[in-house]
mmCIF file of C-alpha atoms in Angstrom:
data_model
loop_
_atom_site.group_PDB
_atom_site.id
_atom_site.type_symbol
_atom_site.label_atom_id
_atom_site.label_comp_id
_atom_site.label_asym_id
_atom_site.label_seq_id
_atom_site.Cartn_x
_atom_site.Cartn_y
_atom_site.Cartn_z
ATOM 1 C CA UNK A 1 -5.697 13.758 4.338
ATOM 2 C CA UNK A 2 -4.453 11.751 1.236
ATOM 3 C CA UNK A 3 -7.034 13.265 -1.082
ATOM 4 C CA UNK A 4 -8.290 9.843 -1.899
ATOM 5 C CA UNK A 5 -12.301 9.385 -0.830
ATOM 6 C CA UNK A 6 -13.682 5.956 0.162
ATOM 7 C CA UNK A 7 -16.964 4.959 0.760
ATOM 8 C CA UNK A 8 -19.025 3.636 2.665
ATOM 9 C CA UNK A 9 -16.346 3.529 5.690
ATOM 10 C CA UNK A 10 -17.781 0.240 7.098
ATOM 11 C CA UNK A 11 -19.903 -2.513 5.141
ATOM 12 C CA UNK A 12 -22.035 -5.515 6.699
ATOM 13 C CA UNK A 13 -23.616 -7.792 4.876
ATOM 14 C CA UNK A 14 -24.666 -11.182 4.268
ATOM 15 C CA UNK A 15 -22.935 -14.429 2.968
ATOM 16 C CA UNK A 16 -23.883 -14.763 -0.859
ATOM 17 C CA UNK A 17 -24.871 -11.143 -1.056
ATOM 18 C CA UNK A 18 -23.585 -8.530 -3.389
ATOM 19 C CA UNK A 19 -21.569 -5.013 -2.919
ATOM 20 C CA UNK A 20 -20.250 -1.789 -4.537
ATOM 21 C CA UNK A 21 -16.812 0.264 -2.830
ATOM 22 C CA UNK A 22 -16.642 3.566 -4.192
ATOM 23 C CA UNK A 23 -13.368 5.424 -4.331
ATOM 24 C CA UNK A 24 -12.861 8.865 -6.134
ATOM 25 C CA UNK A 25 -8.881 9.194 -6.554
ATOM 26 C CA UNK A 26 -6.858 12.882 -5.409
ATOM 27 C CA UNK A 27 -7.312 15.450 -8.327
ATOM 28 C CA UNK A 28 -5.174 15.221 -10.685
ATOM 29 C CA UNK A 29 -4.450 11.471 -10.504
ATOM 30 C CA UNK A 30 -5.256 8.899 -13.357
ATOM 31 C CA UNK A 31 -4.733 5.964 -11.605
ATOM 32 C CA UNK A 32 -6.486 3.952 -9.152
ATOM 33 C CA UNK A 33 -5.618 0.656 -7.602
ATOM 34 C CA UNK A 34 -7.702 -1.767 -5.279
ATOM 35 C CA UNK A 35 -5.982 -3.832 -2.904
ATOM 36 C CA UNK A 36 -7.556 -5.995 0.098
ATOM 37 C CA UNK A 37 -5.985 -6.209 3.345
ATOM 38 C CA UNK A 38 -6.570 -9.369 5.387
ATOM 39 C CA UNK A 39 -4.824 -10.489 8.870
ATOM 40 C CA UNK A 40 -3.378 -13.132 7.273
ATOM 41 C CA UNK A 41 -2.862 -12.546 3.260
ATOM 42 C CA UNK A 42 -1.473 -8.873 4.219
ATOM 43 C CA UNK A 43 -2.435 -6.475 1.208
ATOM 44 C CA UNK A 44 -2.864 -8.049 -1.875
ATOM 45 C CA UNK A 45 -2.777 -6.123 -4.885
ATOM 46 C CA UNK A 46 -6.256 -6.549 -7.142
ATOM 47 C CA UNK A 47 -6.484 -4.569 -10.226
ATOM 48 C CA UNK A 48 -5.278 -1.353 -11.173
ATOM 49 C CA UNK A 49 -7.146 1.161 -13.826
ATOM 50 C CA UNK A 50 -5.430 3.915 -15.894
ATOM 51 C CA UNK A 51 -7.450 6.631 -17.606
ATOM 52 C CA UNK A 52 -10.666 4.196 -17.761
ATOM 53 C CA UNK A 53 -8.715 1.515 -18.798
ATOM 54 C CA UNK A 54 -7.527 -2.072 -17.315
ATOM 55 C CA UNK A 55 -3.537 -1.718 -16.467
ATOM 56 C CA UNK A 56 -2.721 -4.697 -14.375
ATOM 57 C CA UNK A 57 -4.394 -7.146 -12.580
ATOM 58 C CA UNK A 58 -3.511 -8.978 -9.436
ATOM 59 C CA UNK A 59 -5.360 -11.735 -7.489
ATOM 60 C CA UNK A 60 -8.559 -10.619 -7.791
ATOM 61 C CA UNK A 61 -11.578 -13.144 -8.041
ATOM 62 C CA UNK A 62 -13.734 -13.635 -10.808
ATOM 63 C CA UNK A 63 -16.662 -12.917 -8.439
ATOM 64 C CA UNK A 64 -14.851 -9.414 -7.863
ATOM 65 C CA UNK A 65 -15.053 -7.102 -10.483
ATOM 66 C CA UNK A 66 -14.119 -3.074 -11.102
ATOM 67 C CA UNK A 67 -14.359 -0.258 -13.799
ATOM 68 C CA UNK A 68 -13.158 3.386 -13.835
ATOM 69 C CA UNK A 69 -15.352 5.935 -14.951
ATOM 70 C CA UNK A 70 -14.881 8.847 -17.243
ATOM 71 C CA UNK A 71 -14.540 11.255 -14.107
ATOM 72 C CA UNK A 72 -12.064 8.887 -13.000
ATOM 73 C CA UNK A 73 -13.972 7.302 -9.350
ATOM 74 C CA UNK A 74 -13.802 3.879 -9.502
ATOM 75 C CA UNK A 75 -16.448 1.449 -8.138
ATOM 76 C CA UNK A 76 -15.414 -2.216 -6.638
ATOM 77 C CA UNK A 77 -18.043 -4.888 -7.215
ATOM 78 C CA UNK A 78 -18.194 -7.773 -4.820
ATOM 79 C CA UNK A 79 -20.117 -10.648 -5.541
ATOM 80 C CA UNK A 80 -21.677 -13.530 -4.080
ATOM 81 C CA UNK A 81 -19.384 -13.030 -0.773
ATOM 82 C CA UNK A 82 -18.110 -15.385 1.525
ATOM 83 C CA UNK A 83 -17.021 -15.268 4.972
ATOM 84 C CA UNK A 84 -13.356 -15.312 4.121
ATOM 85 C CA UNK A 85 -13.871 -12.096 1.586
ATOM 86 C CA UNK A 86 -14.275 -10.095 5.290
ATOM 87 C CA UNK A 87 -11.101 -7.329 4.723
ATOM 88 C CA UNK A 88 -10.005 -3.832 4.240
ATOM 89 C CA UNK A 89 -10.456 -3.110 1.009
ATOM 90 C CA UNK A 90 -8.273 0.157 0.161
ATOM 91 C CA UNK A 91 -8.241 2.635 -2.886
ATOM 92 C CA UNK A 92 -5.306 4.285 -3.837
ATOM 93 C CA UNK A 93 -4.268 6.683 -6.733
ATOM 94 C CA UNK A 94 -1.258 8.096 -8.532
ATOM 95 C CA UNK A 95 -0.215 9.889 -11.381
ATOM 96 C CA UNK A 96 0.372 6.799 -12.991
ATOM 97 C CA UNK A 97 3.730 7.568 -13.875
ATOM 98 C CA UNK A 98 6.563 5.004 -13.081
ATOM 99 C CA UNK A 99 7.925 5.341 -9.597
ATOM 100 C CA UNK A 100 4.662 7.557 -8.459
ATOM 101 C CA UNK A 101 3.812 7.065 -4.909
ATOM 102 C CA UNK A 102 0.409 5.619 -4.360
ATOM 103 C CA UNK A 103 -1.804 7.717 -2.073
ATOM 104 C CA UNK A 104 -4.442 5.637 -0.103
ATOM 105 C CA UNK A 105 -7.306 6.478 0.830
ATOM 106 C CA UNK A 106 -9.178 5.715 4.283
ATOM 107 C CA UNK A 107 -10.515 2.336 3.432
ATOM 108 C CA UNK A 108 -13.674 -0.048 3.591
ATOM 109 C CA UNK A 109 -14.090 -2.745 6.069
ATOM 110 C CA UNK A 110 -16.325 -5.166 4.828
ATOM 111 C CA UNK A 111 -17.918 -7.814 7.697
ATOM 112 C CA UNK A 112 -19.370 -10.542 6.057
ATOM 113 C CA UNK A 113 -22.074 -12.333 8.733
ATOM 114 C CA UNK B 1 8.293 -11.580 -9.341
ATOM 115 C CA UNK B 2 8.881 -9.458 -6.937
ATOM 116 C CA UNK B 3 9.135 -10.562 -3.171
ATOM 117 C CA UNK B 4 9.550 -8.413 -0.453
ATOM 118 C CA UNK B 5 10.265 -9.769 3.028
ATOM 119 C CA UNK B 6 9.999 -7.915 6.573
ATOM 120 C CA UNK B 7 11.502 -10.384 8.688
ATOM 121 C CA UNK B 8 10.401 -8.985 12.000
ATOM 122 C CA UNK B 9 6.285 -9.253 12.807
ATOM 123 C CA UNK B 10 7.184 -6.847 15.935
ATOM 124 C CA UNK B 11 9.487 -4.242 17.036
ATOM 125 C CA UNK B 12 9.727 -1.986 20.090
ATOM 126 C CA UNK B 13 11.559 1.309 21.081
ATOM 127 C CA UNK B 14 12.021 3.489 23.613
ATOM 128 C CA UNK B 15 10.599 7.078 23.214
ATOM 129 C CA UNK B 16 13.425 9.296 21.767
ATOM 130 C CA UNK B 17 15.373 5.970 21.019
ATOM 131 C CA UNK B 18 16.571 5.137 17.705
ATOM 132 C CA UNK B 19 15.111 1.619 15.938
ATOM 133 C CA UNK B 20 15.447 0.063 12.715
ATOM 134 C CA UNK B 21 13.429 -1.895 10.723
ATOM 135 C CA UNK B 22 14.483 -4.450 8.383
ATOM 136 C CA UNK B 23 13.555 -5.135 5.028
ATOM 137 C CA UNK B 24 14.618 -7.430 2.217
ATOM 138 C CA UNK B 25 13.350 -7.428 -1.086
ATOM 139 C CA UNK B 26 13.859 -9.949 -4.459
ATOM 140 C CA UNK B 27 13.558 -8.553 -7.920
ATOM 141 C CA UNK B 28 15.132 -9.086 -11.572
ATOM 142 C CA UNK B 29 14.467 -5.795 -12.825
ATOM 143 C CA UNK B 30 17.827 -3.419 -12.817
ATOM 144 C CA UNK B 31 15.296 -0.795 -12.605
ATOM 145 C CA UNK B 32 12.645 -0.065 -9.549
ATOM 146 C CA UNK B 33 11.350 2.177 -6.463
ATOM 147 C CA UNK B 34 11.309 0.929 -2.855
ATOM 148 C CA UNK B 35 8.562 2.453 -0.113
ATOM 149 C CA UNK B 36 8.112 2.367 3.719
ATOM 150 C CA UNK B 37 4.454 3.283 4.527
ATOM 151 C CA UNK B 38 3.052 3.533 7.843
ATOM 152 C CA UNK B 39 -0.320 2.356 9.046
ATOM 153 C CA UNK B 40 -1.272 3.693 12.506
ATOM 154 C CA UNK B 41 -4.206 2.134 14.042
ATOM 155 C CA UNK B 42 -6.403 4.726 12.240
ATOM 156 C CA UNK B 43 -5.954 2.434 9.622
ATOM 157 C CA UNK B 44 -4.618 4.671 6.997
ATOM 158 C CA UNK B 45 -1.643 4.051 4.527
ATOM 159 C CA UNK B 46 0.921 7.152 4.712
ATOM 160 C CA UNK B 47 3.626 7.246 2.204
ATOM 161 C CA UNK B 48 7.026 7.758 4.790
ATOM 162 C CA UNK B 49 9.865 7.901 2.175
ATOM 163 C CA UNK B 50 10.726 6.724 -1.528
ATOM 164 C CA UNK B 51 13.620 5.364 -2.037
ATOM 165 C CA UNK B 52 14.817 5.201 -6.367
ATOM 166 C CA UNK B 53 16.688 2.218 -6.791
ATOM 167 C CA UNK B 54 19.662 3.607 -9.657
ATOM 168 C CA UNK B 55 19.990 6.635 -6.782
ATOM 169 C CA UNK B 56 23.162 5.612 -4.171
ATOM 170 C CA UNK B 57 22.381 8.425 -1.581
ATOM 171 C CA UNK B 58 19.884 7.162 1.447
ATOM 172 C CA UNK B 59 16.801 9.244 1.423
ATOM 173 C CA UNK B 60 15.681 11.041 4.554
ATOM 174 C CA UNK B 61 12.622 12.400 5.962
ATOM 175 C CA UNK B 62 13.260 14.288 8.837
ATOM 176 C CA UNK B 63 13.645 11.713 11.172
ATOM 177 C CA UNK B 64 13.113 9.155 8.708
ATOM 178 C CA UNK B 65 16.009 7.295 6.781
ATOM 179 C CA UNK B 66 16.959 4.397 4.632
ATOM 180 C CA UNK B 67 19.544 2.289 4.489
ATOM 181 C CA UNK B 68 19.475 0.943 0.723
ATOM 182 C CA UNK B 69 22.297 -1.827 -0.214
ATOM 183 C CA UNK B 70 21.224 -2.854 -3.421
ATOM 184 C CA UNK B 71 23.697 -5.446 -4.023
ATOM 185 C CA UNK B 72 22.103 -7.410 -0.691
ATOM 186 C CA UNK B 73 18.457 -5.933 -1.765
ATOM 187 C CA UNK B 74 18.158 -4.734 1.857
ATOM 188 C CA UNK B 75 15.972 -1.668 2.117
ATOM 189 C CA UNK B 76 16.076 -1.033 5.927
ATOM 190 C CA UNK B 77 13.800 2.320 7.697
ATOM 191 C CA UNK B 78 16.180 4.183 10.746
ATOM 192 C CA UNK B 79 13.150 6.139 12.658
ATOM 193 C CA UNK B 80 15.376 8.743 15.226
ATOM 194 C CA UNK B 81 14.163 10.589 17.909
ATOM 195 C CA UNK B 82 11.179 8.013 18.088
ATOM 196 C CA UNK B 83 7.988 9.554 19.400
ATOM 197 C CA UNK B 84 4.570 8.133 20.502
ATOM 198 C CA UNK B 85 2.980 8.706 17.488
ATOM 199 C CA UNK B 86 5.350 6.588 15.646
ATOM 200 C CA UNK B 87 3.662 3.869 16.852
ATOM 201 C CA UNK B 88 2.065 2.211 13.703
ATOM 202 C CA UNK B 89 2.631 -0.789 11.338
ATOM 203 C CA UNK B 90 5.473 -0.431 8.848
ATOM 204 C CA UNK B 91 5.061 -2.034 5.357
ATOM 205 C CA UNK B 92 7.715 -2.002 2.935
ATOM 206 C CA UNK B 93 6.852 -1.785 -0.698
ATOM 207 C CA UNK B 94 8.753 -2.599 -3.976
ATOM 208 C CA UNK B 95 7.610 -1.273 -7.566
ATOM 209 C CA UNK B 96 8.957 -2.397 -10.889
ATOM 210 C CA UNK B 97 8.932 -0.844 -14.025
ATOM 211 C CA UNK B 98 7.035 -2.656 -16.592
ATOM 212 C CA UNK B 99 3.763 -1.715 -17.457
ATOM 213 C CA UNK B 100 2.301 -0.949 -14.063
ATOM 214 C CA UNK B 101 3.021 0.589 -11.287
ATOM 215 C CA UNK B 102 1.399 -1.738 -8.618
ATOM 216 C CA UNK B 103 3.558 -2.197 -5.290
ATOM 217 C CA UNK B 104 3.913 -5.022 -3.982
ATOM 218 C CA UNK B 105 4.290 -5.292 0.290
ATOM 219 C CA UNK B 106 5.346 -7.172 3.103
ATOM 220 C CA UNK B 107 3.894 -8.559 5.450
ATOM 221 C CA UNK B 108 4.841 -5.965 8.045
ATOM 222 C CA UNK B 109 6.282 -5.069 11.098
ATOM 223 C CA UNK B 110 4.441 -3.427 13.707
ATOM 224 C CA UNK B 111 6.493 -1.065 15.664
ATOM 225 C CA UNK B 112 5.285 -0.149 19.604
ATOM 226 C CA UNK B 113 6.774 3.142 21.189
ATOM 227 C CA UNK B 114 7.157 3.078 25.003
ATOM 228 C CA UNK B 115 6.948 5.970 27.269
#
């Protein structure tokens, strides 16, 4: 167990619809990344939030969108989705220190019908 | 920008054998981590080993090693003593320093244990 909580573990949902991932990070950690996980695109980094704040951001869609919270979970926001946004969509955290392994949590698969 | 490349989509090994995955990375920084992590098909990303890139010695996990040549940038994984539950996909991660600490992967190789 990585300490990292994702939820909901499996998402369906409609084409043009609109969804929240939840992911609380390991205690202790300030850090929290989103990446999405495809068959073909592998994992692709999306954004990354330190202490409530934007760090980095990756590839990440204008119709995708994220925020940290002052207890630290973090909540993905996935708009108007298309077939091709169907993925794993993991959460990781660290301390946020340079060279910190990430530690990933379990995952959401997202099916978009 | 950082690449990292894992040129081989599959591997397979013998129970108990020895195998060794390959992995090749491209960076400009003088100054960065390497990662193998292991999905197994429960879907979750372990952390196997961290490798620090201004450190000469291998690292080792138990049966886990690296074989880092950082003048080629080749960041290979030597699993020993291979057992079933090694069977997983292997994804090889670089980190630079700059800002953020976002890896990057490959692609990945996925790595089947026979009986």
């Amino acid at each position: 167990d990585s300490g990292v909580t994702q939820t909901p573990k499996h998402l369906i949902t409609a084409t043009g619809q609109r969804v929240t991932l939840r992911c609380s990070p390991r205690s202790g950690d300030l850090s929290v990344y989103w990446y999405q996980q495809s068959l073909d695109q592998g994992l692709q980094f999306l954004i990354q939030y330190y202490n409530g704040e934007e760090r980095a951001k990756g590839n990440i869609l204008e119709r995708f969108s994220a925020q940290q919270f002052p207890d630290l979970h973090s909540e993905l926001n996935l708009s108007s989705l298309e077939l091709g946004d169907s993925a794993l969509y993991f959460c990781a955290s660290s301390k946020g220190r340079w060279g910190s392994p990430l530690h990933f949590g379990n995952g959401t698969r997202l099916t978009v019908t | 920008a950082q690449t990292v490349t894992q040129s081989q989509p599959e591997m397979s090994v013998q129970e108990a054998e020895t195998v060794t995955l390959s992995c090749t990375y491209d960076t400009s920084e003088s100054d960065y981590y390497l990662f193998w992590y292991k999905q197994p098909p429960s879907r979750q990303m372990i952390l196997v080993i961290r490798q620090e890139a201004y450190k000469q010695q291998n690292a080792t996990e138990n049966r886990f090693s690296v074989n880092f040549q950082k003048a080629a940038k080749s960041f290979s994984l030597k699993i020993s003593d291979s057992q079933l539950g090694d069977a997983a996909m292997y994804f090889c991660a670089s980190v630079t320093q700059g800002g953020s600490e976002k890896l990057v992967f490959g692609k990945g190789t996925k790595l089947t244990v026979n009986p």
